[in-house]
C-alpha atoms as one frame of an Amber mdcrd trajectory, in Angstrom:
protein
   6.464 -56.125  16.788   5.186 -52.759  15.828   2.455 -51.941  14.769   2.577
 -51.039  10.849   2.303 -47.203   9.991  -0.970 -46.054   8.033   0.169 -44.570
   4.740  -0.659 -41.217   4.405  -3.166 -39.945   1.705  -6.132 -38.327   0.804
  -9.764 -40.020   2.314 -11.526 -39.774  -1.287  -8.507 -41.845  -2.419 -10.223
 -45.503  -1.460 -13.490 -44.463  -3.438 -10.668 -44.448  -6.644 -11.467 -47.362
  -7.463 -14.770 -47.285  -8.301 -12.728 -44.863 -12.011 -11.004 -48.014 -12.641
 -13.920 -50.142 -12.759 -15.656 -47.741 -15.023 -12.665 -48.173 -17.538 -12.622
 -51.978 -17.017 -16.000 -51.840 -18.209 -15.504 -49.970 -21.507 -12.238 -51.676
 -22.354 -14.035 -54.950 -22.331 -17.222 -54.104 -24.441 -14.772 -52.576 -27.097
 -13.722 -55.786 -27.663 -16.748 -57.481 -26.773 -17.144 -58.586 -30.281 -13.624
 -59.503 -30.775 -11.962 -63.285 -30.462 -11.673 -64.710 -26.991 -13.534 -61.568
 -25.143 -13.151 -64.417 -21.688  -9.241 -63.653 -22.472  -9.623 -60.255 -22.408
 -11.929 -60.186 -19.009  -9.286 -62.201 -17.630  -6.734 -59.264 -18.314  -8.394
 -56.977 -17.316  -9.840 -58.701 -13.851  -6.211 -59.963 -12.823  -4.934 -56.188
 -13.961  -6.828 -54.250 -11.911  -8.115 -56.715  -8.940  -5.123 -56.278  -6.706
  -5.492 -52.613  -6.962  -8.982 -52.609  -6.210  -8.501 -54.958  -3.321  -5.807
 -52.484  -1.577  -7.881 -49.642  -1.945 -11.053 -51.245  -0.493  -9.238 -53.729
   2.154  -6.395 -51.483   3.088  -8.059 -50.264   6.218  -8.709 -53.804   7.759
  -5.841 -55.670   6.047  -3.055 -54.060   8.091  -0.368 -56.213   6.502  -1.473
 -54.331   2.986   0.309 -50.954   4.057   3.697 -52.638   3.661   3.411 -53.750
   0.118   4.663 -51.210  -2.374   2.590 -49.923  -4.723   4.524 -50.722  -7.404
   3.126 -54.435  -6.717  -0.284 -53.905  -7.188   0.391 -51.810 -10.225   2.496
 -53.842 -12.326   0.061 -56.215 -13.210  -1.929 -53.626 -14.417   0.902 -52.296
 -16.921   1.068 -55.908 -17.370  -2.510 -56.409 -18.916  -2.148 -53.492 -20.724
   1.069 -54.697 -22.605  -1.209 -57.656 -23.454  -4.317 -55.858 -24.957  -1.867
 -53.207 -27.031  -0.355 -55.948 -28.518  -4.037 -56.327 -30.562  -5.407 -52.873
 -29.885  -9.148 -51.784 -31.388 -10.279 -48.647 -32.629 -10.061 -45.304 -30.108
  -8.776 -48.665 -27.832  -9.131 -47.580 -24.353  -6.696 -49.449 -22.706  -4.059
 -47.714 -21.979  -6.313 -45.410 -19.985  -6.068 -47.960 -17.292  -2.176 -46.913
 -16.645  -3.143 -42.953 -16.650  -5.128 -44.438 -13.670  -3.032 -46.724 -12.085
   0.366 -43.779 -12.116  -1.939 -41.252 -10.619  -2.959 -43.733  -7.653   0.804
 -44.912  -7.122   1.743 -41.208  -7.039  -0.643 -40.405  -4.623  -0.672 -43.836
  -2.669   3.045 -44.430  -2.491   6.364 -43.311  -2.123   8.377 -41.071  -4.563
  10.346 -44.500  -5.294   7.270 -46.162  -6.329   5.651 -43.589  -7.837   9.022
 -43.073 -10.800   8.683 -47.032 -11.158   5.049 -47.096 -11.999   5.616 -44.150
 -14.667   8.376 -45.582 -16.214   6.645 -49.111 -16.615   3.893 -47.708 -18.072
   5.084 -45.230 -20.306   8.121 -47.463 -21.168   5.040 -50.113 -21.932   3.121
 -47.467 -24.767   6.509 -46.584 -26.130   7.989 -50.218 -26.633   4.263 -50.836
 -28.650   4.491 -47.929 -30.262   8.420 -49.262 -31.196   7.034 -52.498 -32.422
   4.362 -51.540 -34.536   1.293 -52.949 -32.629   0.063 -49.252 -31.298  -0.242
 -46.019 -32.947  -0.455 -42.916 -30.761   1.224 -43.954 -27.746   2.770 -40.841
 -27.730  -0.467 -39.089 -26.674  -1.003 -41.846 -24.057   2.290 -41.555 -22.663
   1.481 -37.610 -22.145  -1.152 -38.177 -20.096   0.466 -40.627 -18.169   2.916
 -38.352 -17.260   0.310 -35.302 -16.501  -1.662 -37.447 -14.465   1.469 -38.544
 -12.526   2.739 -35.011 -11.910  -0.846 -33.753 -10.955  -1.543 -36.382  -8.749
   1.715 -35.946  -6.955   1.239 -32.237  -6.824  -2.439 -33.356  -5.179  -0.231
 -35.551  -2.878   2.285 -32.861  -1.864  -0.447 -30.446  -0.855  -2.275 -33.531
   1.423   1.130 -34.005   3.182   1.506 -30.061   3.620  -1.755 -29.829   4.962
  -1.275 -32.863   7.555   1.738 -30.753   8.582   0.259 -27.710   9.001  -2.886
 -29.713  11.075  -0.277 -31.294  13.275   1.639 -27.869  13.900  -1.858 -26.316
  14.600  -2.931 -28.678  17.264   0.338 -28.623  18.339   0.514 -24.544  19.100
  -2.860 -25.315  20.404  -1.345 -27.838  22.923   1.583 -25.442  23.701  -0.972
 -22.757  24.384  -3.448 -24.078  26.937  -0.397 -25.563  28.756   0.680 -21.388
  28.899  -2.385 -20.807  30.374  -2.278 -23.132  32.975   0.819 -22.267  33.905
   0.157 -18.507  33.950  -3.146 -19.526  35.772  -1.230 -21.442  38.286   1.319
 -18.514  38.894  -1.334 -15.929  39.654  -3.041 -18.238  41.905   0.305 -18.850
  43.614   0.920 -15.090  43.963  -2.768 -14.439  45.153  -2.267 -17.010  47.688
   0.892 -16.679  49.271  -0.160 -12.939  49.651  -3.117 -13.888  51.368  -2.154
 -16.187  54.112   0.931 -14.549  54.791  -0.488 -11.409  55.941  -3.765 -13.243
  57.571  -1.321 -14.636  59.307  -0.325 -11.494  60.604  -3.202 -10.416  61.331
  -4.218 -13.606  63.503  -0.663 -13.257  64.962  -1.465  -9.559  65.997  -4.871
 -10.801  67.405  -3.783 -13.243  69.262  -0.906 -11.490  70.651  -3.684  -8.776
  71.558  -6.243 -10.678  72.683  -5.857 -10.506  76.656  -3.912  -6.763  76.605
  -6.796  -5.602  74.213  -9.507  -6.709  72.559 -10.782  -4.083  70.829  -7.151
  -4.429  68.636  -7.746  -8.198  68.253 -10.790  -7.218  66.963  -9.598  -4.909
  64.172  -6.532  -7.322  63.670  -9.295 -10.188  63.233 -11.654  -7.832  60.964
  -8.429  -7.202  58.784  -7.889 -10.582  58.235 -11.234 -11.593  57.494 -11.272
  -8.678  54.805  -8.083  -9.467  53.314  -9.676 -13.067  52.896 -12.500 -11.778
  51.303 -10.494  -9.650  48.406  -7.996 -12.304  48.270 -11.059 -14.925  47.376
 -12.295 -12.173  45.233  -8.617 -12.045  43.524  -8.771 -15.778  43.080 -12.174
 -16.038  41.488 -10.711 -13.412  39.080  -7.868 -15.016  37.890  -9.828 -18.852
  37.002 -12.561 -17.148  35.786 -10.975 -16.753  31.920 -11.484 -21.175  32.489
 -15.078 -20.398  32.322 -17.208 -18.454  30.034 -18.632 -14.925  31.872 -22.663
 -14.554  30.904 -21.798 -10.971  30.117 -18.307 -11.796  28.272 -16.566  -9.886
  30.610 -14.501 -10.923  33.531 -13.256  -8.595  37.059 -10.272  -6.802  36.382
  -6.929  -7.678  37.350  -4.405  -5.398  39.964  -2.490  -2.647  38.129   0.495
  -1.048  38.930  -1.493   1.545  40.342  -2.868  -0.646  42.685   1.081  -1.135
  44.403   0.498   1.350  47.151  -2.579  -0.175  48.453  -0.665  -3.387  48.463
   1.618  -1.846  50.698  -0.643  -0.052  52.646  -2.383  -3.732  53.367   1.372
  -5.193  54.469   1.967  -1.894  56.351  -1.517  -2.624  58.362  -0.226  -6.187
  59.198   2.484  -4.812  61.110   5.508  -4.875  58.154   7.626  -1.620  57.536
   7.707  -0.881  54.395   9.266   2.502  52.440   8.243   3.252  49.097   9.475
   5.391  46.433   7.412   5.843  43.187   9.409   7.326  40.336   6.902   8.116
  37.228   3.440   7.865  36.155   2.460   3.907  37.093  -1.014   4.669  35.442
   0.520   4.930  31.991   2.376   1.054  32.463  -0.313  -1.103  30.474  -2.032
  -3.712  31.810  -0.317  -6.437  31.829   3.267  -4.750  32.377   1.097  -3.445
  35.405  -0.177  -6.957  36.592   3.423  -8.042  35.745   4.819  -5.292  38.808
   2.152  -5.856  41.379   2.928  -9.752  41.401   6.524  -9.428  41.835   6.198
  -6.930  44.413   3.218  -8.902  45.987   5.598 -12.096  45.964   8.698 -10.288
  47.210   6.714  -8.550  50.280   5.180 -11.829  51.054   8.522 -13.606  50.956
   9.648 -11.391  53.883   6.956 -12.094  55.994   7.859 -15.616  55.287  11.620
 -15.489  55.665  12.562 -12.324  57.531  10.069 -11.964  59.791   9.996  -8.671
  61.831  12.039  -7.024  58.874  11.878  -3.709  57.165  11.456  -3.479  53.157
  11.799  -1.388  50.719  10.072  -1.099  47.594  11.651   1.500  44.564  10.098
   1.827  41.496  10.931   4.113  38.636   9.009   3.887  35.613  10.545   6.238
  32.208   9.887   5.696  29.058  11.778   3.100  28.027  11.537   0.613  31.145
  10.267   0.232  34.417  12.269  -0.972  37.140  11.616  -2.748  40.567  13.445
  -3.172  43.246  12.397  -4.741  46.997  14.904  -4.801  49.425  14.699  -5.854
  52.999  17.534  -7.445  55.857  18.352 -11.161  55.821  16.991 -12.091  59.362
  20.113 -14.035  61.501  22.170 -14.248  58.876  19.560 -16.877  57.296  19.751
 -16.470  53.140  16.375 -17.884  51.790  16.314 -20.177  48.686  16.783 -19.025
  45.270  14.661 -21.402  43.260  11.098 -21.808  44.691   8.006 -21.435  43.305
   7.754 -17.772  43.821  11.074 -17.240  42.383  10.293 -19.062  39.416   6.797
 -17.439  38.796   8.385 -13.857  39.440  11.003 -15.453  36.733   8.795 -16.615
  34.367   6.844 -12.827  34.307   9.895 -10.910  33.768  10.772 -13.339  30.869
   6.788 -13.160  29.087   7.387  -9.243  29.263  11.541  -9.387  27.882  12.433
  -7.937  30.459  15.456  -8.992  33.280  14.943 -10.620  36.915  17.639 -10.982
  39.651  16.918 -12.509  43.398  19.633 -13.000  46.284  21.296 -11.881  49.099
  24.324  -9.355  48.587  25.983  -6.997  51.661  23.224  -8.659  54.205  20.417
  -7.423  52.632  18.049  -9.350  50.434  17.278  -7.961  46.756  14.495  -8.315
  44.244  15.352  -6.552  41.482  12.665  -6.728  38.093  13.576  -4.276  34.726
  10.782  -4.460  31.802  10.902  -2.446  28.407   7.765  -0.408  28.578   7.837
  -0.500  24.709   5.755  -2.515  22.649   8.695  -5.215  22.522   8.067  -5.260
  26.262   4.196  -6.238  25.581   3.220 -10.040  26.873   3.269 -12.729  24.448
């Protein structure tokens, strides 16, 4: 069976009973002095000592969340029908249902709520109708202010849980967008890495009986490349830790593309560029955006056309900025469309509202990324 579900209202609303006591108290020392004051404790105890047991035993007493208010308030109205029957002066009695609305409009639902104000006002005007009470009509105002106030107070409690919930939900939403964007750069910074390492080693090993002064270099490449890329890495999960200064190493720019290429052309790749426009005016993160695509895609050939030539074009206007890395599909071999790096190259194109297209077309393989350089183009 499951479990029941906590109704939903304000935290000061268990203290409210501690108001109803109060008026307990002054209803029965008005008539104090009047016949039978034992009958009238009696009333007043039985009125208001279900109420006062919800609201103090409703968070142990599970089973209490599924009885409607309109139980525990009845016998108030009940009590109070009794005692206006043989009011007393400035009789304080009917205060107990201005109470006892407000707490069903707050405690329960709209259902219960209408009930509770209609049994009690419809209890001051059938006195009033049979001559036992005079001025219900100002009682039965202030029954019905203190029901639409407290159910105003209620509205704004439920609002308010709904706006908490949305907040730690957008909170939720955005850590698991940082992960993810931390787990792309990582990817990128990676796969860069060891792919041209490993041509590096390759070239070192090849090299290593014909000459070793070129292993060497080949070797000393490497072990830079490993150095920056560890330095990249650092980079991108340090924003997961607070810097001591507040500030963090900055990330690759599109102005940084050519000595990406430059590092893939050392490793033994052939690579053409052709830079169209003025890269040092893309912003940041359109420029972290380009260098990661073109990072990915010149990795991916090492990867799956090994041997191959590439191209890289970029032109950048005013308007966009386009990519585009070519390069032959080794032995007719087409690589996959949907891996990781796809995805992450994807997934950047998309943050920036801009277009991304991967795959194979007249024997050549084609990257091809197009970004607004707008503001609409700016990461979200």
């Amino acid at each position: 069976m499951p479990a029941a579900k906590e109704r939903t209202f304000p935290r000061w609303v268990p203290f409210t009973w501690i108001l109803p006591a109060v008026a307990a108290v002054a209803v029965v020392a008005q008539r104090w002095n009047q016949p039978q004051p034992g009958r009238t404790l009696a009333l007043v105890v039985l009125g208001l000592l279900p109420l006062t047991l919800d609201d103090i035993f409703h968070a142990r007493l599970q089973w209490l969340w599924r009885v409607p208010s309109t139980v525990w308030a009845l016998p108030a109205v009940a009590a109070v029908s009794v005692l206006g029957w043989n009011p007393v002066t400035n009789d304080w009695a009917p205060f107990l249902l201005v109470l006892v609305t407000a707490r069903a409009a707050i405690v329960g639902s709209l259902a219960d709520g209408i009930v509770v104000l209609l049994a009690s006002t419809g209890a001051m005007l059938g006195l009033e109708a049979a001559g036992r009470f005079q001025g219900s009509f100002i009682w039965v105002l202030g029954i019905t202010l203190a029901w639409t106030g407290a159910f105003a107070v209620r509205s704004m409690y439920e609002l308010l849980t709904k706006l908490e919930a949305a907040q730690a939900d957008l909170a939720e939403r955005a850590a698991a967008d940082e992960r993810q964007r931390i787990a792309r750069e990582v990817h990128d910074v990676i796969a860069h890495s060891l792919s041209v390492a490993a041509l590096h080693i390759t070239g070192a090993r090849l090299a290593l009986r014909r000459s070793p002064e070129e292993a060497t270099e080949a070797l000393e490449q490497a072990e830079r490349l490993a150095r920056d890329s560890l330095a990249q890495v650092r980079a991108v999960i340090g924003v997961l830790a607070s810097a001591g200064d507040g500030t963090a190493p900055a990330m690759p720019t599109a102005s940084d593309i050519p000595a990406l290429v430059a590092e893939f052309t050392d490793a033994g790749v052939d690579v053409a560029v052709d830079v169209r426009g003025d890269l040092a005016s893309l912003s940041p993160g359109l420029g972290l955006a380009l260098f990661r695509v073109t990072q990915e895609s010149l990795s991916n050939v090492i990867r799956h056309a090994p041997g191959a030539s590439a191209s890289v074009g970029i032109h950048a206007s005013a308007s966009k900025v386009t990519l585009t890395v070519t390069n032959p599909i080794s032995n007719g071999l087409s690589r996959p469309e949907w891996g990781r790096g796809i995805h992450g190259m994807r997934e950047r194109a998309v943050a920036h509202h801009g277009t991304f297209d991967a795959g194979a077309r007249d024997g050549q393989w084609i990257v091809r990324l197009a970004i607004p350089t707008a503001e609409t183009g700016t990461e979200r």
